[in-house]
Tab-separated table of C-alpha atoms (C1' of nucleotides) and ligand atoms in Angstrom:
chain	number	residue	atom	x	y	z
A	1	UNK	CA	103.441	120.142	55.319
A	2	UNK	CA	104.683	122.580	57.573
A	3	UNK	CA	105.867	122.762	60.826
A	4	UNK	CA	103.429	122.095	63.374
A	5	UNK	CA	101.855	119.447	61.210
A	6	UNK	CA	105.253	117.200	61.323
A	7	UNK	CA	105.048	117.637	65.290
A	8	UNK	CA	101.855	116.413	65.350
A	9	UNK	CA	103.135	113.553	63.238
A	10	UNK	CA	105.963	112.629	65.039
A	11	UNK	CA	104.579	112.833	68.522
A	12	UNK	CA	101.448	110.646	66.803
A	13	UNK	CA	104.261	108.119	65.651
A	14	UNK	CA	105.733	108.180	69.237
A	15	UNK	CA	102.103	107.350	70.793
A	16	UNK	CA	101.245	104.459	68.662
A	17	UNK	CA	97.643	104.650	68.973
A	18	UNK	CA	94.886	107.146	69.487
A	19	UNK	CA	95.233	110.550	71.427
A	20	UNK	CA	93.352	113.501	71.818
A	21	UNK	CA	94.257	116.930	70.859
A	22	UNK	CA	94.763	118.468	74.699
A	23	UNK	CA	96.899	115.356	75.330
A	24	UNK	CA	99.059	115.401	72.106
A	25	UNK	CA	99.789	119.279	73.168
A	26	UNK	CA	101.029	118.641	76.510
A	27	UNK	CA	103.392	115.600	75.133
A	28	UNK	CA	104.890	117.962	72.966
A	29	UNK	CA	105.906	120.398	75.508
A	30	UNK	CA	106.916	117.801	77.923
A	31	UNK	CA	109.433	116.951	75.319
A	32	UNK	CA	110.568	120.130	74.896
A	33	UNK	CA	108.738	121.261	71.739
A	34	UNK	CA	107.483	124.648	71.412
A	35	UNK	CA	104.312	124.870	70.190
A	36	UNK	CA	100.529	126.140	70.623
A	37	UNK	CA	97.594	124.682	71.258
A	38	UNK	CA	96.169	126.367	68.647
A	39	UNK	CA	98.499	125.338	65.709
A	40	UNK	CA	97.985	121.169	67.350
A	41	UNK	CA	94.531	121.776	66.450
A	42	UNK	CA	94.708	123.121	63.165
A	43	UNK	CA	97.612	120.678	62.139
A	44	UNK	CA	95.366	117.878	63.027
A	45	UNK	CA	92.642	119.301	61.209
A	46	UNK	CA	94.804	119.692	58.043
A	47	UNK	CA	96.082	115.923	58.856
A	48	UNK	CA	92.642	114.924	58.740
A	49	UNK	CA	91.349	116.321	55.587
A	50	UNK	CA	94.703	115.220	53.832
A	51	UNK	CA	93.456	111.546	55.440
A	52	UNK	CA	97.191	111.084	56.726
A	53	UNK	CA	95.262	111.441	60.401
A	54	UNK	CA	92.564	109.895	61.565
A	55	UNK	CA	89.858	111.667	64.043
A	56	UNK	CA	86.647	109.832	65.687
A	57	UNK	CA	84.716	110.432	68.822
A	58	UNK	CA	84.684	108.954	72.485
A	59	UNK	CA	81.726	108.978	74.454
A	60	UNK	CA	81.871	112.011	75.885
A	61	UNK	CA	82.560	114.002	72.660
A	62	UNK	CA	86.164	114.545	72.862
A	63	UNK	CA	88.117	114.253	69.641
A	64	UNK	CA	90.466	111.431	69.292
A	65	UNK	CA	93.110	110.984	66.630
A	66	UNK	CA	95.811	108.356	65.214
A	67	UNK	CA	97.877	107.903	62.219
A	68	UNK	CA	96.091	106.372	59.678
A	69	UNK	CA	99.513	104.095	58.837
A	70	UNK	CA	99.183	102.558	62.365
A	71	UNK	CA	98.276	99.091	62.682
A	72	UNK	CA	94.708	98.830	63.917
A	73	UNK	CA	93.596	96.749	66.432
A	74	UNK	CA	91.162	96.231	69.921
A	75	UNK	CA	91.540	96.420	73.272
A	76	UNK	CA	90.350	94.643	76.067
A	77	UNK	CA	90.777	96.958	79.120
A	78	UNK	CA	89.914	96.642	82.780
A	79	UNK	CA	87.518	98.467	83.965
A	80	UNK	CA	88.398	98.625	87.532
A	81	UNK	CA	92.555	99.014	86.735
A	82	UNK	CA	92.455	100.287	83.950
A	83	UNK	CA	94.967	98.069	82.263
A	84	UNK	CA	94.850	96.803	78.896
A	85	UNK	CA	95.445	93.794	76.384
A	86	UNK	CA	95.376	94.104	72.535
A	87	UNK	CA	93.075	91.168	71.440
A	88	UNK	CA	92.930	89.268	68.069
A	89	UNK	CA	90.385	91.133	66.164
A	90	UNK	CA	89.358	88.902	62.614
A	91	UNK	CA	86.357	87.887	63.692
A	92	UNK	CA	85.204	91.606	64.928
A	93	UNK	CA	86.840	92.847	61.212
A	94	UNK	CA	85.174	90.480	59.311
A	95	UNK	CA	81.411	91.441	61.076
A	96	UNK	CA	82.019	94.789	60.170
A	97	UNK	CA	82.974	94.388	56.639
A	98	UNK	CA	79.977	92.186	56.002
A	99	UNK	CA	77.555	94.611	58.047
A	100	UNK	CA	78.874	97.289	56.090
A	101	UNK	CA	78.710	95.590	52.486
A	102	UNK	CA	75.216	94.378	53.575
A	103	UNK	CA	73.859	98.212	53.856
A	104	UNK	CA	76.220	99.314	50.793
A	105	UNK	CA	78.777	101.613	53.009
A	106	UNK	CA	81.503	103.531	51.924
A	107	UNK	CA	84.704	104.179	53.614
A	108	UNK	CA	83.964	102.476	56.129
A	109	UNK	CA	85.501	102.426	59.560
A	110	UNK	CA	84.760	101.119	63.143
A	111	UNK	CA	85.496	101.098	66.317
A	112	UNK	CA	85.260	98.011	69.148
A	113	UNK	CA	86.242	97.460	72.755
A	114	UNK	CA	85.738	95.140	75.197
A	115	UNK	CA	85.539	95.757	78.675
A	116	UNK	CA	85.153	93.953	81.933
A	117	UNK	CA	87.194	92.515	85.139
A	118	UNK	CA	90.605	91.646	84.375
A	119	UNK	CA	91.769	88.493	86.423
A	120	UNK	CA	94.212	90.267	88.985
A	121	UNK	CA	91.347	92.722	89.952
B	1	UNK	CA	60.362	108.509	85.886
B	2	UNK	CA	59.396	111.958	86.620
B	3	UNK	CA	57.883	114.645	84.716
B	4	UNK	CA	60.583	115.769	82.697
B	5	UNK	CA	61.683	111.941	81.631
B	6	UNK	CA	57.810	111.891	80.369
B	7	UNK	CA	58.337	114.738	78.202
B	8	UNK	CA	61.278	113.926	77.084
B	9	UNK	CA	60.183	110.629	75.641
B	10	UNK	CA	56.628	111.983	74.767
B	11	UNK	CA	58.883	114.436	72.291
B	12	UNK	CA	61.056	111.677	71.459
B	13	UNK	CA	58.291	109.628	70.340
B	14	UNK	CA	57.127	112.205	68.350
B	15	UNK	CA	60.060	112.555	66.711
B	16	UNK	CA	60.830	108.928	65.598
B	17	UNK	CA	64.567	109.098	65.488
B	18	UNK	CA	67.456	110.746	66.301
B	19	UNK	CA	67.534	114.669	68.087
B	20	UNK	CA	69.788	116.310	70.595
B	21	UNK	CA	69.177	117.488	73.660
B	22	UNK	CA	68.586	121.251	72.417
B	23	UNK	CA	66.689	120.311	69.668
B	24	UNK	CA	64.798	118.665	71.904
B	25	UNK	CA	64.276	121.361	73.709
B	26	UNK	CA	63.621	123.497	71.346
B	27	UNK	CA	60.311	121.099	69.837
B	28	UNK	CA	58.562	120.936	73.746
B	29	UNK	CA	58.762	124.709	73.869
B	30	UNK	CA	57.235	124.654	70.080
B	31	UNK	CA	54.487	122.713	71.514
B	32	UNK	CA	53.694	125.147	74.359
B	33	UNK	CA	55.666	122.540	77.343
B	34	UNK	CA	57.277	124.320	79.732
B	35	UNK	CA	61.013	122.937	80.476
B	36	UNK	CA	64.387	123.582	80.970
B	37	UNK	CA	67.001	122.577	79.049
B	38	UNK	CA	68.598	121.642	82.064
B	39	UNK	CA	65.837	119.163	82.720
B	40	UNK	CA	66.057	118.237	79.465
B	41	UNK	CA	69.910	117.457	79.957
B	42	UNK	CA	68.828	115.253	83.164
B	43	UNK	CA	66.322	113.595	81.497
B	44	UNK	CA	68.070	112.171	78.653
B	45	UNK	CA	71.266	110.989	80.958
B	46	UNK	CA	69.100	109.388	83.135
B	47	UNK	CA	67.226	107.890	80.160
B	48	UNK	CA	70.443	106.949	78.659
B	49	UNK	CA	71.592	105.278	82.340
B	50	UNK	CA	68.421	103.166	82.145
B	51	UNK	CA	68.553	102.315	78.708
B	52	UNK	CA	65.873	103.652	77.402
B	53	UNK	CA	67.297	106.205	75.406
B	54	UNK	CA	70.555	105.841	72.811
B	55	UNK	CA	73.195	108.205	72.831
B	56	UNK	CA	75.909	108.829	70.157
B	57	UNK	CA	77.569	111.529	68.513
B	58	UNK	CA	77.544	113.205	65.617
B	59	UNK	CA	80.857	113.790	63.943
B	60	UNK	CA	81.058	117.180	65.451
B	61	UNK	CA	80.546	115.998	68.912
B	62	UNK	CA	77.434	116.996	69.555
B	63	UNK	CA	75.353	114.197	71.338
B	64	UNK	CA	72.282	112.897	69.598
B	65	UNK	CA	69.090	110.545	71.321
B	66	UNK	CA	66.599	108.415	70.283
B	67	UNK	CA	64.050	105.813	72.207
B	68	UNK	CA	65.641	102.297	72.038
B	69	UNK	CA	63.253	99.697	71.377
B	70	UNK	CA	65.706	96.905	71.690
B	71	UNK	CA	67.960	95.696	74.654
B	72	UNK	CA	71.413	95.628	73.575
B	73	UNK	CA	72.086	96.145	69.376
B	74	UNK	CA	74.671	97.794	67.401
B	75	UNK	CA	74.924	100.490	64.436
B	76	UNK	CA	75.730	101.408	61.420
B	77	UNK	CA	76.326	105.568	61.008
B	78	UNK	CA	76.504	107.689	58.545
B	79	UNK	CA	79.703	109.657	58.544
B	80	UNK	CA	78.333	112.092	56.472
B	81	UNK	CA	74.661	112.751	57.234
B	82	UNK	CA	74.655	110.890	60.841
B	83	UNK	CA	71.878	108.214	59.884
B	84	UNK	CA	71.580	104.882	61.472
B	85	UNK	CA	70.531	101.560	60.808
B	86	UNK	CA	70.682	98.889	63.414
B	87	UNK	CA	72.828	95.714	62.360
B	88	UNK	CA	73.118	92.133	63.414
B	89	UNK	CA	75.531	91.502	65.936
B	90	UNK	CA	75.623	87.972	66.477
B	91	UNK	CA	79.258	87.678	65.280
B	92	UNK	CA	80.233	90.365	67.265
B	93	UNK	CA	78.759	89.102	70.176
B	94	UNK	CA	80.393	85.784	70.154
B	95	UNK	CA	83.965	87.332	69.399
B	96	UNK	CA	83.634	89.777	72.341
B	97	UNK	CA	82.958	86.730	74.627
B	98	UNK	CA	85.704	84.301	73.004
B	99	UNK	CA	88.020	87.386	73.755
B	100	UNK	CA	87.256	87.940	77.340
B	101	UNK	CA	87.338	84.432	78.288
B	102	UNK	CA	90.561	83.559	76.781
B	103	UNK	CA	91.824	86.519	79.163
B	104	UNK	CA	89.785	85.649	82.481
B	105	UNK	CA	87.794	88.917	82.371
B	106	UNK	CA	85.005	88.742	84.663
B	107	UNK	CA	81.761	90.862	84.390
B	108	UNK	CA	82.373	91.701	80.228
B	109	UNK	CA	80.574	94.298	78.501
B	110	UNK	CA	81.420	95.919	74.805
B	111	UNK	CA	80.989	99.131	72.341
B	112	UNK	CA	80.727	98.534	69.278
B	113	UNK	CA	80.161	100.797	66.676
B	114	UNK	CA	80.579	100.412	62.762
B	115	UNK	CA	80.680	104.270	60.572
B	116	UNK	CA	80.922	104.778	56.653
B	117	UNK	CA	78.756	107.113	53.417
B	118	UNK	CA	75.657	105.924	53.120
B	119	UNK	CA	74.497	104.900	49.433
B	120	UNK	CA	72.491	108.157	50.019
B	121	UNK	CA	75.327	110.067	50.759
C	1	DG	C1'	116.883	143.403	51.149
C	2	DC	C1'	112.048	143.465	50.643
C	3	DA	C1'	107.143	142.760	49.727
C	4	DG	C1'	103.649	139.615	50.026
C	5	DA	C1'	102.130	135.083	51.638
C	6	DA	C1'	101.922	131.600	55.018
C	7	DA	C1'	102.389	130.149	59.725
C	8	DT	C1'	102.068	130.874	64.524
C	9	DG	C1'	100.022	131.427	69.056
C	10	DA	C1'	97.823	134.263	72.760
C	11	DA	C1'	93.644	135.729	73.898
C	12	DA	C1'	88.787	136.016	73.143
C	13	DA	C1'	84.669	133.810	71.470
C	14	DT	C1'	81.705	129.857	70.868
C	15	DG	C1'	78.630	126.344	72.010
C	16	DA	C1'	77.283	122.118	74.079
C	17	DT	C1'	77.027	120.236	78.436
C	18	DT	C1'	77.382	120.230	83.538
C	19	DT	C1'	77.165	122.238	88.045
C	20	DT	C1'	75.319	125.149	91.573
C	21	DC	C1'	71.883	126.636	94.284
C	22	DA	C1'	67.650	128.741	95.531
C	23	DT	C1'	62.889	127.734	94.823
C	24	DT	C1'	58.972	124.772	93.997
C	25	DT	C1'	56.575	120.474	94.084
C	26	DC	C1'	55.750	116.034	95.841
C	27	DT	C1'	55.066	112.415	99.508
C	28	DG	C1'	54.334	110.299	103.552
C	29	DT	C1'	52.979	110.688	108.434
C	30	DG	C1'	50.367	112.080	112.187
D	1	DC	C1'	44.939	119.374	106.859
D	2	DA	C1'	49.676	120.488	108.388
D	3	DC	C1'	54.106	120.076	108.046
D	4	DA	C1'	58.891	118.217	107.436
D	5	DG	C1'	61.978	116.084	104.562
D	6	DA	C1'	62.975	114.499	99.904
D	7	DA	C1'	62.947	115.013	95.084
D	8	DA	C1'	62.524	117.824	91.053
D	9	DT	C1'	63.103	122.000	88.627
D	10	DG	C1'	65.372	125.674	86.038
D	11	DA	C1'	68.038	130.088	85.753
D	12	DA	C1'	72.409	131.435	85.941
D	13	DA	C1'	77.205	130.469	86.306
D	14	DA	C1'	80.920	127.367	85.365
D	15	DT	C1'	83.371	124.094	82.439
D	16	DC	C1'	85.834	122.613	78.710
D	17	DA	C1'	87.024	121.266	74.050
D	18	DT	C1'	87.307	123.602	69.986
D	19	DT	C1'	87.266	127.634	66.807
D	20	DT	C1'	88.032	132.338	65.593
D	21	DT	C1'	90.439	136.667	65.618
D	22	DC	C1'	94.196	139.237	64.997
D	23	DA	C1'	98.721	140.950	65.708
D	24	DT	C1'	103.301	139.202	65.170
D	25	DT	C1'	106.815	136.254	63.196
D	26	DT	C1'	108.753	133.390	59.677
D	27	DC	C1'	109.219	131.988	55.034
D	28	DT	C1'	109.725	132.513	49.849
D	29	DG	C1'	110.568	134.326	45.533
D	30	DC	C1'	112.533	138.154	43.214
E	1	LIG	ZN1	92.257	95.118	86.490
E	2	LIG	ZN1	88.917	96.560	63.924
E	3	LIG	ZN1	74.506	109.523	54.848
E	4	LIG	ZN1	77.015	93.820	71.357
DNA sequence: GCAGAAATGAAAATGATTTTCATTTCTGTG
DNA sequence: CACAGAAATGAAAATCATTTTCATTTCTGC
């Protein structure tokens, strides 16, 4: 653990949630940090394979990460403002578990959102 | 639906499940089309905007595309080797609608996606 | 202190995807 | 058919996240 990787950790603790790599840089030198891109990417990287980081895909291919400690949970988020509200999430855990179990997954993992008109918009 | 979208699908036909866009590419060449990967590019977006097409990515980012039968379904992916399998969503379905109503959201939509190994992998 | 190992980061390279733009093809109208 | 405007096409350039290279700095054990 050296470090670049406990930056990345601690600025992941201070986000709560998932970030990309690009964004996680520019938080650290906003606070002051001093670090490179490069060393964000390959701490993350290490973080990943040591599973203490989790990394998945949005749509358009950018790499998004999160501590694997924090709580998980959905979002619904507006599309038009943008603004979001964590939602209770059983029912959506329980459908993946059993869709996963049904095909015989491993280590299995998912991701959900929800997305429409929130009522101020 | 212009010429390109035609070939596109013709290939994607052929192929019978997932590609991406340069493999794609690289089969109509094979078999003596004459395309451009740009038009390639075009194709599948606008296939993907009309729903004809799925996209999703592979775990290195790279897009992937295959025709899509089916109106609106979820899947199950393959961390490892970046299969599919489509899965019952009913469950899922209801849960993103109970959450969106109990928050007013107007005009709801969701992603959904559920990744693990395979029993293959 | 000192050699070798590990870490760091700037700059260059990579590779998929998108954009630009000039050219070609299509389409409707007279 | 002719001909103008619209749509489609693709080569080349641009973009952008990510990776690689490589020279420099920091660390570690002796
Ligand atoms: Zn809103
Ligand atoms: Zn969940
Ligand atoms: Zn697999
Ligand atoms: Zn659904």
């Amino acid at each position: 653990m050296n470090k670049s990787e406990l930056k990345v950790i601690s600025v992941l603790e201070r986000v709560g949630g998932f970030a990309s790599a690009q964004q996680l840089h520019q938080l650290l030198l906003r606070s002051g940090e001093s670090i490179g891109l490069t060393s964000v990417y390959r701490a993350l990287q290490s973080l990943v394979d040591d599973k203490i980081v989790d990394q998945l895909r949005k749509d358009d291919g950018e790499a998004i990460y999160r501590l694997c400690g924090e709580a998980h949970h959905h979002h619904l988020v507006c599309k038009s403002c943008g603004s979001t509200v964590e939602i209770e999430g059983s029912a959506l855990e329980k459908w993946a578990k059993a869709m996963a179990e049904e095909h015989e997954y491993r280590e299995v993992g998912h991701l959900a959102e929800v997305f429409g008109i929130c009522p101020s918009c």
